[in-house]
PDB file of C-alpha atoms and ligand atoms in Angstrom:
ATOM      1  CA  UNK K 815      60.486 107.057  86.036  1.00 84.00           C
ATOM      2  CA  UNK K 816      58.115 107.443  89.329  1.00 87.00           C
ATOM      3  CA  UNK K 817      55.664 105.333  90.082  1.00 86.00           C
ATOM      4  CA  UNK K 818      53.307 106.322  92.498  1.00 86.00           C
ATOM      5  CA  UNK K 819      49.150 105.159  93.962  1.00 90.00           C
ATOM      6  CA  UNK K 820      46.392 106.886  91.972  1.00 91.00           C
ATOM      7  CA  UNK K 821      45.479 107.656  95.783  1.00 95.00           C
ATOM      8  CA  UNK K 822      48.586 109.693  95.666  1.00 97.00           C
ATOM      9  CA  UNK K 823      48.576 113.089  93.763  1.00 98.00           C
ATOM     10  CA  UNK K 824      50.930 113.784  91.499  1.00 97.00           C
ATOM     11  CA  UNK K 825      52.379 116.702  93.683  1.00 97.00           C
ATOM     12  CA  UNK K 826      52.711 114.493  96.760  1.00 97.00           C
ATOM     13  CA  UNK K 827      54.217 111.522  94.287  1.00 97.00           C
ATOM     14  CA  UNK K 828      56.626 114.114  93.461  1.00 96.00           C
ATOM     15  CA  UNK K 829      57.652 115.775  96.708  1.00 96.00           C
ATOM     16  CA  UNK K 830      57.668 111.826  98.033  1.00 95.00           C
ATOM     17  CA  UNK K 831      60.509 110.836  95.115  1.00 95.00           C
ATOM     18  CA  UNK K 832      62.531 114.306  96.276  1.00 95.00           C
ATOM     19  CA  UNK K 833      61.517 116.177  93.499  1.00 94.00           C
ATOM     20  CA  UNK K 834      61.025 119.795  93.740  1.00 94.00           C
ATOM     21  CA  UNK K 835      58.143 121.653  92.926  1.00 96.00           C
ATOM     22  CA  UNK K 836      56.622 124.542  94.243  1.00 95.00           C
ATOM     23  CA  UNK K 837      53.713 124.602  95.876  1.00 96.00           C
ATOM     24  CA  UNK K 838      52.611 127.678  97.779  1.00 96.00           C
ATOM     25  CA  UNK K 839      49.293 126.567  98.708  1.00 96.00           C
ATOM     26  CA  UNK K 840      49.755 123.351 100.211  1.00 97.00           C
ATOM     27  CA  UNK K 841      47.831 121.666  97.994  1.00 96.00           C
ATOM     28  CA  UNK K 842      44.293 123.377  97.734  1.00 96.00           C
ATOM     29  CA  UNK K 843      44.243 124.160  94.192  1.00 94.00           C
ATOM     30  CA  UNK K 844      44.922 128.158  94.804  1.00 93.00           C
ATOM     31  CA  UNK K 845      48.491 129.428  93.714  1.00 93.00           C
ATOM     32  CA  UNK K 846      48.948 127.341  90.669  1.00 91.00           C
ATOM     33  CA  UNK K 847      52.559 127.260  91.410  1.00 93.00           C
ATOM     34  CA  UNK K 848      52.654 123.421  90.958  1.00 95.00           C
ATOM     35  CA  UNK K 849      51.106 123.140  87.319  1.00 94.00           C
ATOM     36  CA  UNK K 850      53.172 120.720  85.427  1.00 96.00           C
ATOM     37  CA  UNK K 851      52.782 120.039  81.491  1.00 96.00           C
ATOM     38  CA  UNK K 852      51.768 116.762  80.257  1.00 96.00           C
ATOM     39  CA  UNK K 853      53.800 115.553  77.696  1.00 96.00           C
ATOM     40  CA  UNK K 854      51.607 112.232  76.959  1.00 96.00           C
ATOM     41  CA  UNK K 855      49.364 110.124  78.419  1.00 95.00           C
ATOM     42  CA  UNK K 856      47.285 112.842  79.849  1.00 94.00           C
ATOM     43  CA  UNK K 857      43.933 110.260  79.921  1.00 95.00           C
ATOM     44  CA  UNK K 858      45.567 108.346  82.534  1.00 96.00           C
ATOM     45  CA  UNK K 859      45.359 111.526  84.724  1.00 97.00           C
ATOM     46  CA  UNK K 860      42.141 111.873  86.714  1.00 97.00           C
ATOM     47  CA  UNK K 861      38.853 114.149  85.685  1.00 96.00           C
ATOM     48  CA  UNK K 862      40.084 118.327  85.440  1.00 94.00           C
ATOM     49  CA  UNK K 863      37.805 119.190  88.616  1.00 93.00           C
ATOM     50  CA  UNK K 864      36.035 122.696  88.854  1.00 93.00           C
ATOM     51  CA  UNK K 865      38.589 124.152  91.387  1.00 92.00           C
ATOM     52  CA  UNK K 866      41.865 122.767  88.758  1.00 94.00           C
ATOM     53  CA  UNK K 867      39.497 124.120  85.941  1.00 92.00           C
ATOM     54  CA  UNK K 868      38.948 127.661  87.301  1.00 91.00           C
ATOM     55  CA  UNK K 869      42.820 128.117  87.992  1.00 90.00           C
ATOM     56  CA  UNK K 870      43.995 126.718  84.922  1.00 88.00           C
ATOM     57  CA  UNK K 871      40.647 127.713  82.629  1.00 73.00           C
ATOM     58  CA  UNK K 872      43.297 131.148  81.197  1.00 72.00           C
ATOM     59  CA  UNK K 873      46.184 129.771  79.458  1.00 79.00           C
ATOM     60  CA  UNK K 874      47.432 126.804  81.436  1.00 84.00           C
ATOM     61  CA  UNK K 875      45.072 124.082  80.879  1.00 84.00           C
ATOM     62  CA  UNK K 876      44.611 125.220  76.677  1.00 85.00           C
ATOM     63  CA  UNK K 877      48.680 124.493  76.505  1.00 89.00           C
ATOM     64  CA  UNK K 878      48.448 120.910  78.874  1.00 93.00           C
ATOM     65  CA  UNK K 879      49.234 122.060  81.854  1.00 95.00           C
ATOM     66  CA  UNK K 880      47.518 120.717  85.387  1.00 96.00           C
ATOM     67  CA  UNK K 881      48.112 121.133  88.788  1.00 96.00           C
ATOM     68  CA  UNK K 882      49.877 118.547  90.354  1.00 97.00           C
ATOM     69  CA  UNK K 883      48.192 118.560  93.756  1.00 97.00           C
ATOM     70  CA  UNK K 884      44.689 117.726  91.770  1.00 97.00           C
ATOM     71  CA  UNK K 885      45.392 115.259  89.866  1.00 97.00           C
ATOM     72  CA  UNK K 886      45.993 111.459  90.728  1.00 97.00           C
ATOM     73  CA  UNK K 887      47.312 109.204  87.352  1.00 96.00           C
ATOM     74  CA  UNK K 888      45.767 105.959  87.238  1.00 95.00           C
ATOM     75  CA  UNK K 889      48.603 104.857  84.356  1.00 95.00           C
ATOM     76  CA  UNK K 890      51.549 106.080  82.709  1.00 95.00           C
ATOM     77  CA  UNK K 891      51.649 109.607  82.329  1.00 96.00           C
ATOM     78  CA  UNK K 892      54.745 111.731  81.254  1.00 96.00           C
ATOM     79  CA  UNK K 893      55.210 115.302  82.750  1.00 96.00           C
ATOM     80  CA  UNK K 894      57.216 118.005  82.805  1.00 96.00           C
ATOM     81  CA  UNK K 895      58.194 119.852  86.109  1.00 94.00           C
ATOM     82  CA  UNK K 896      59.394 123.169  86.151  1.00 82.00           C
ATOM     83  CA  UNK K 897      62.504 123.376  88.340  1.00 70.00           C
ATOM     84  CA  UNK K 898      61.643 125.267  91.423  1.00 67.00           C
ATOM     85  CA  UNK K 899      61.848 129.008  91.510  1.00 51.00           C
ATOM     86  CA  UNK K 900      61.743 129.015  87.631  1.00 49.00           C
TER      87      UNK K 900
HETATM   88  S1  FES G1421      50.010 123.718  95.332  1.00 91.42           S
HETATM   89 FE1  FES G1421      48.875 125.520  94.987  1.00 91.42          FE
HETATM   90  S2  FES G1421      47.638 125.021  93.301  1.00 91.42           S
HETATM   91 FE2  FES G1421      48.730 123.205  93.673  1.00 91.42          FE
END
């Protein structure tokens, strides 16, 4: 369990706790490399915005993915994180 601001996104919550995840971009919503998959609890994660939505909008987001640099949970949320270079 990580527990982590809603000011903090998920990706830097992650990369904070020493968990690995890629993340090509940096954090601007471009590669997609740090899409995780929300197991539950995916209304406690912050509004899709239109840059997540456009990178996602293919397959990702249909199957409960999001990127972890957008999005911020304001409660409990369970995710899964693909191990890095997976
Ligand atoms: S780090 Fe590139 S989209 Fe999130």
């Amino acid at each position: 369990m990580l527990e982590a601001s809603s000011a903090v996104s998920l990706l830097n919550a992650l990369l904070g706790a020493g968990i690995r995840i890629r993340h090509d971009c940096g954090g601007k919503a471009i590669c997609g490399t740090c899409a995780v998959r929300v197991l539950s609890g995916g209304s406690g994660l912050s509004p899709v915005g239109p840059r997540e939505s456009e990178r996602l909008a293919a397959t990702l987001r249909p199957a409960g993915y999001r990127l972890a640099c957008q999005s911020h949970a304001t409660r409990e949320v369970t995710i899964e994180v693909a191990e890095e270079g997976a």
